[in-house]
Amino acid sequence: MDAPTARNRPPTHPRSPAAPPPARLALRPPSFPPGPVCGAWWPRSDDLEVELPGLADAFADQKSRVTRIASHRGTWSTAPRTLRLPSHTVQVAWLVSGCDPHSIRLFSRNLRRWDLLVIPPDTADTSAARLMTAAADPTNHLTASALMAAERGRLPGHDTE
């Protein structure tokens, strides 16, 4: 067995993190006034520290730079107070009331606010597609929880009355 040398020693510096995967995001058209939700986000996990960079990048491309977020305390696996992104830091507020447990509230530098339906990561593709379409529909007037309840009602084994 060879002793570690400069040639076969593993690097001592951490590798730079890979770019986040593109966010699965659907937003209402900009010409329509916001409803209870302004669109939907389907994260790949419940780890906000991993998921937020992709959302922030996609949201900045379409709307504005995210500077603060608010979410229901029980939605995510961890509850950091700040999240460091490559370009800036996002402040996080964890709420137990006043915030739909199926949504995330994004704030931008210009003090605009957007509420997005958060589709659970383990949602089936067909259900997620329906939810994303419904949340981005300009005629939608349902809250995030109402959208989730409507989708659960479509699934086998639930009453449809």
C-alpha positions as YAML, in Angstrom:
chain: A
units: angstrom
residues:
- id: 1
  name: MET
  ca: [0.00, 0.00, 0.00]
- id: 2
  name: ASP
  ca: [1.39, 3.36, -0.98]
- id: 3
  name: ALA
  ca: [1.82, 6.13, 1.54]
- id: 4
  name: PRO
  ca: [0.00, 9.34, 0.70]
- id: 5
  name: THR
  ca: [2.08, 11.63, -1.43]
- id: 6
  name: ALA
  ca: [1.30, 14.79, -3.29]
- id: 7
  name: ARG
  ca: [0.39, 12.61, -6.29]
- id: 8
  name: ASN
  ca: [-2.02, 10.17, -4.69]
- id: 9
  name: ARG
  ca: [-3.34, 12.14, -1.70]
- id: 10
  name: PRO
  ca: [-6.99, 13.20, -1.89]
- id: 11
  name: PRO
  ca: [-7.53, 16.96, -2.12]
- id: 12
  name: THR
  ca: [-7.77, 18.68, 1.24]
- id: 13
  name: HIS
  ca: [-9.99, 21.48, 0.00]
- id: 14
  name: PRO
  ca: [-13.69, 20.87, -0.49]
- id: 15
  name: ARG
  ca: [-14.92, 20.69, -4.03]
- id: 16
  name: SER
  ca: [-17.06, 23.55, -5.14]
- id: 17
  name: PRO
  ca: [-20.72, 22.58, -4.97]
- id: 18
  name: ALA
  ca: [-22.40, 21.65, -8.21]
- id: 19
  name: ALA
  ca: [-24.92, 24.04, -9.65]
- id: 20
  name: PRO
  ca: [-28.39, 23.33, -8.33]
- id: 21
  name: PRO
  ca: [-30.70, 21.45, -10.68]
- id: 22
  name: PRO
  ca: [-33.25, 23.65, -12.41]
- id: 23
  name: ALA
  ca: [-36.22, 24.39, -10.21]
- id: 24
  name: ARG
  ca: [-39.53, 22.86, -11.14]
- id: 25
  name: LEU
  ca: [-41.48, 26.11, -11.08]
- id: 26
  name: ALA
  ca: [-44.70, 27.30, -12.71]
- id: 27
  name: LEU
  ca: [-45.76, 30.95, -12.35]
- id: 28
  name: ARG
  ca: [-48.86, 32.91, -13.31]
- id: 29
  name: PRO
  ca: [-48.43, 35.13, -16.34]
- id: 30
  name: PRO
  ca: [-47.16, 38.57, -15.28]
- id: 31
  name: SER
  ca: [-50.15, 40.44, -16.72]
- id: 32
  name: PHE
  ca: [-52.61, 38.80, -14.33]
- id: 33
  name: PRO
  ca: [-53.17, 39.97, -10.76]
- id: 34
  name: PRO
  ca: [-52.01, 37.56, -8.08]
- id: 35
  name: GLY
  ca: [-54.43, 35.15, -6.51]
- id: 36
  name: PRO
  ca: [-54.04, 33.24, -3.27]
- id: 37
  name: VAL
  ca: [-51.03, 31.60, -4.94]
- id: 38
  name: CYS
  ca: [-48.89, 32.98, -7.76]
- id: 39
  name: GLY
  ca: [-47.73, 29.61, -8.98]
- id: 40
  name: ALA
  ca: [-46.20, 26.37, -7.76]
- id: 41
  name: TRP
  ca: [-42.81, 24.94, -6.87]
- id: 42
  name: TRP
  ca: [-42.04, 21.22, -6.79]
- id: 43
  name: PRO
  ca: [-38.79, 20.73, -4.84]
- id: 44
  name: ARG
  ca: [-36.89, 17.44, -5.08]
- id: 45
  name: SER
  ca: [-36.43, 17.11, -1.30]
- id: 46
  name: ASP
  ca: [-37.58, 18.67, 1.98]
- id: 47
  name: ASP
  ca: [-34.12, 20.17, 2.58]
- id: 48
  name: LEU
  ca: [-34.62, 23.90, 2.07]
- id: 49
  name: GLU
  ca: [-30.88, 24.60, 2.18]
- id: 50
  name: VAL
  ca: [-30.40, 22.34, -0.85]
- id: 51
  name: GLU
  ca: [-33.56, 23.38, -2.71]
- id: 52
  name: LEU
  ca: [-33.63, 27.17, -2.25]
- id: 53
  name: PRO
  ca: [-30.67, 28.04, -4.54]
- id: 54
  name: GLY
  ca: [-32.42, 26.52, -7.57]
- id: 55
  name: LEU
  ca: [-35.70, 28.25, -6.71]
- id: 56
  name: ALA
  ca: [-33.99, 31.59, -6.12]
- id: 57
  name: ASP
  ca: [-32.15, 31.35, -9.45]
- id: 58
  name: ALA
  ca: [-35.28, 30.46, -11.42]
- id: 59
  name: PHE
  ca: [-37.35, 33.07, -9.65]
- id: 60
  name: ALA
  ca: [-34.78, 35.80, -10.25]
- id: 61
  name: ASP
  ca: [-34.76, 34.92, -13.95]
- id: 62
  name: GLN
  ca: [-38.55, 35.29, -14.19]
- id: 63
  name: LYS
  ca: [-39.51, 37.83, -11.51]
- id: 64
  name: SER
  ca: [-37.00, 39.29, -9.06]
- id: 65
  name: ARG
  ca: [-34.19, 38.49, -6.65]
- id: 66
  name: VAL
  ca: [-35.44, 36.70, -3.52]
- id: 67
  name: THR
  ca: [-34.26, 38.44, -0.35]
- id: 68
  name: ARG
  ca: [-36.54, 36.92, 2.27]
- id: 69
  name: ILE
  ca: [-38.82, 33.91, 2.58]
- id: 70
  name: ALA
  ca: [-41.46, 32.83, 5.04]
- id: 71
  name: SER
  ca: [-42.85, 29.35, 5.42]
- id: 72
  name: HIS
  ca: [-44.78, 27.23, 7.85]
- id: 73
  name: ARG
  ca: [-42.52, 25.80, 10.53]
- id: 74
  name: GLY
  ca: [-43.45, 22.15, 9.88]
- id: 75
  name: THR
  ca: [-42.89, 22.15, 6.11]
- id: 76
  name: TRP
  ca: [-39.11, 21.65, 5.95]
- id: 77
  name: SER
  ca: [-36.70, 19.21, 7.63]
- id: 78
  name: THR
  ca: [-34.56, 22.04, 9.07]
- id: 79
  name: ALA
  ca: [-35.35, 25.60, 10.09]
- id: 80
  name: PRO
  ca: [-32.35, 27.85, 9.41]
- id: 81
  name: ARG
  ca: [-32.72, 31.61, 10.07]
- id: 82
  name: THR
  ca: [-30.59, 32.52, 7.07]
- id: 83
  name: LEU
  ca: [-29.68, 30.70, 3.89]
- id: 84
  name: ARG
  ca: [-26.52, 31.54, 2.02]
- id: 85
  name: LEU
  ca: [-26.81, 31.57, -1.73]
- id: 86
  name: PRO
  ca: [-23.84, 32.05, -4.06]
- id: 87
  name: SER
  ca: [-24.75, 35.70, -4.66]
- id: 88
  name: HIS
  ca: [-26.45, 36.78, -1.42]
- id: 89
  name: THR
  ca: [-28.06, 35.73, 1.85]
- id: 90
  name: VAL
  ca: [-31.78, 35.10, 2.24]
- id: 91
  name: GLN
  ca: [-33.49, 35.78, 5.57]
- id: 92
  name: VAL
  ca: [-35.99, 33.12, 6.68]
- id: 93
  name: ALA
  ca: [-39.06, 33.52, 8.91]
- id: 94
  name: TRP
  ca: [-40.72, 30.41, 10.33]
- id: 95
  name: LEU
  ca: [-44.39, 30.88, 11.06]
- id: 96
  name: VAL
  ca: [-46.88, 28.74, 12.96]
- id: 97
  name: SER
  ca: [-49.91, 30.78, 11.89]
- id: 98
  name: GLY
  ca: [-50.75, 33.18, 9.09]
- id: 99
  name: CYS
  ca: [-48.96, 31.11, 6.47]
- id: 100
  name: ASP
  ca: [-50.53, 28.26, 4.56]
- id: 101
  name: PRO
  ca: [-48.64, 25.04, 5.45]
- id: 102
  name: HIS
  ca: [-48.54, 24.13, 1.73]
- id: 103
  name: SER
  ca: [-46.94, 27.37, 0.62]
- id: 104
  name: ILE
  ca: [-43.75, 29.37, 0.68]
- id: 105
  name: ARG
  ca: [-43.81, 33.16, 0.64]
- id: 106
  name: LEU
  ca: [-41.06, 34.88, -1.32]
- id: 107
  name: PHE
  ca: [-40.14, 38.54, -0.89]
- id: 108
  name: SER
  ca: [-37.98, 40.56, -3.24]
- id: 109
  name: ARG
  ca: [-35.82, 43.63, -2.92]
- id: 110
  name: ASN
  ca: [-38.64, 45.80, -4.24]
- id: 111
  name: LEU
  ca: [-40.87, 44.56, -1.38]
- id: 112
  name: ARG
  ca: [-43.10, 42.48, -3.63]
- id: 113
  name: ARG
  ca: [-44.48, 39.24, -2.25]
- id: 114
  name: TRP
  ca: [-45.33, 35.98, -4.00]
- id: 115
  name: ASP
  ca: [-46.97, 32.95, -2.41]
- id: 116
  name: LEU
  ca: [-46.19, 29.66, -4.12]
- id: 117
  name: LEU
  ca: [-47.82, 26.30, -3.64]
- id: 118
  name: VAL
  ca: [-45.14, 23.87, -2.44]
- id: 119
  name: ILE
  ca: [-45.79, 20.44, -3.93]
- id: 120
  name: PRO
  ca: [-44.38, 17.68, -1.70]
- id: 121
  name: PRO
  ca: [-41.25, 16.10, -3.22]
- id: 122
  name: ASP
  ca: [-42.73, 12.59, -3.28]
- id: 123
  name: THR
  ca: [-45.81, 13.62, -5.28]
- id: 124
  name: ALA
  ca: [-46.52, 11.52, -8.37]
- id: 125
  name: ASP
  ca: [-45.64, 13.20, -11.67]
- id: 126
  name: THR
  ca: [-49.23, 13.36, -12.89]
- id: 127
  name: SER
  ca: [-50.51, 14.91, -9.67]
- id: 128
  name: ALA
  ca: [-47.63, 17.39, -9.58]
- id: 129
  name: ALA
  ca: [-48.30, 18.41, -13.19]
- id: 130
  name: ARG
  ca: [-51.99, 19.03, -12.40]
- id: 131
  name: LEU
  ca: [-51.09, 21.04, -9.30]
- id: 132
  name: MET
  ca: [-48.52, 23.15, -11.13]
- id: 133
  name: THR
  ca: [-50.98, 23.89, -13.93]
- id: 134
  name: ALA
  ca: [-53.78, 24.78, -11.50]
- id: 135
  name: ALA
  ca: [-51.58, 27.03, -9.34]
- id: 136
  name: ALA
  ca: [-50.31, 28.97, -12.38]
- id: 137
  name: ASP
  ca: [-53.80, 29.34, -13.90]
- id: 138
  name: PRO
  ca: [-54.81, 33.03, -13.81]
- id: 139
  name: THR
  ca: [-58.41, 32.04, -13.05]
- id: 140
  name: ASN
  ca: [-57.42, 30.02, -9.96]
- id: 141
  name: HIS
  ca: [-58.75, 31.45, -6.72]
- id: 142
  name: LEU
  ca: [-57.88, 28.52, -4.43]
- id: 143
  name: THR
  ca: [-55.35, 28.62, -1.62]
- id: 144
  name: ALA
  ca: [-52.41, 26.23, -1.55]
- id: 145
  name: SER
  ca: [-54.18, 23.98, 0.98]
- id: 146
  name: ALA
  ca: [-57.38, 23.98, -1.10]
- id: 147
  name: LEU
  ca: [-55.41, 22.97, -4.21]
- id: 148
  name: MET
  ca: [-53.79, 20.11, -2.30]
- id: 149
  name: ALA
  ca: [-57.18, 18.99, -0.92]
- id: 150
  name: ALA
  ca: [-58.71, 19.06, -4.40]
- id: 151
  name: GLU
  ca: [-55.87, 16.93, -5.75]
- id: 152
  name: ARG
  ca: [-56.17, 14.44, -2.87]
- id: 153
  name: GLY
  ca: [-59.89, 14.17, -3.72]
- id: 154
  name: ARG
  ca: [-58.98, 13.08, -7.27]
- id: 155
  name: LEU
  ca: [-56.84, 10.19, -6.05]
- id: 156
  name: PRO
  ca: [-58.28, 6.66, -5.65]
- id: 157
  name: GLY
  ca: [-59.54, 5.83, -2.19]
- id: 158
  name: HIS
  ca: [-60.86, 9.33, -1.41]
- id: 159
  name: ASP
  ca: [-64.51, 10.39, -1.43]
- id: 160
  name: THR
  ca: [-65.34, 12.58, -4.40]
- id: 161
  name: GLU
  ca: [-68.69, 13.87, -3.12]
...
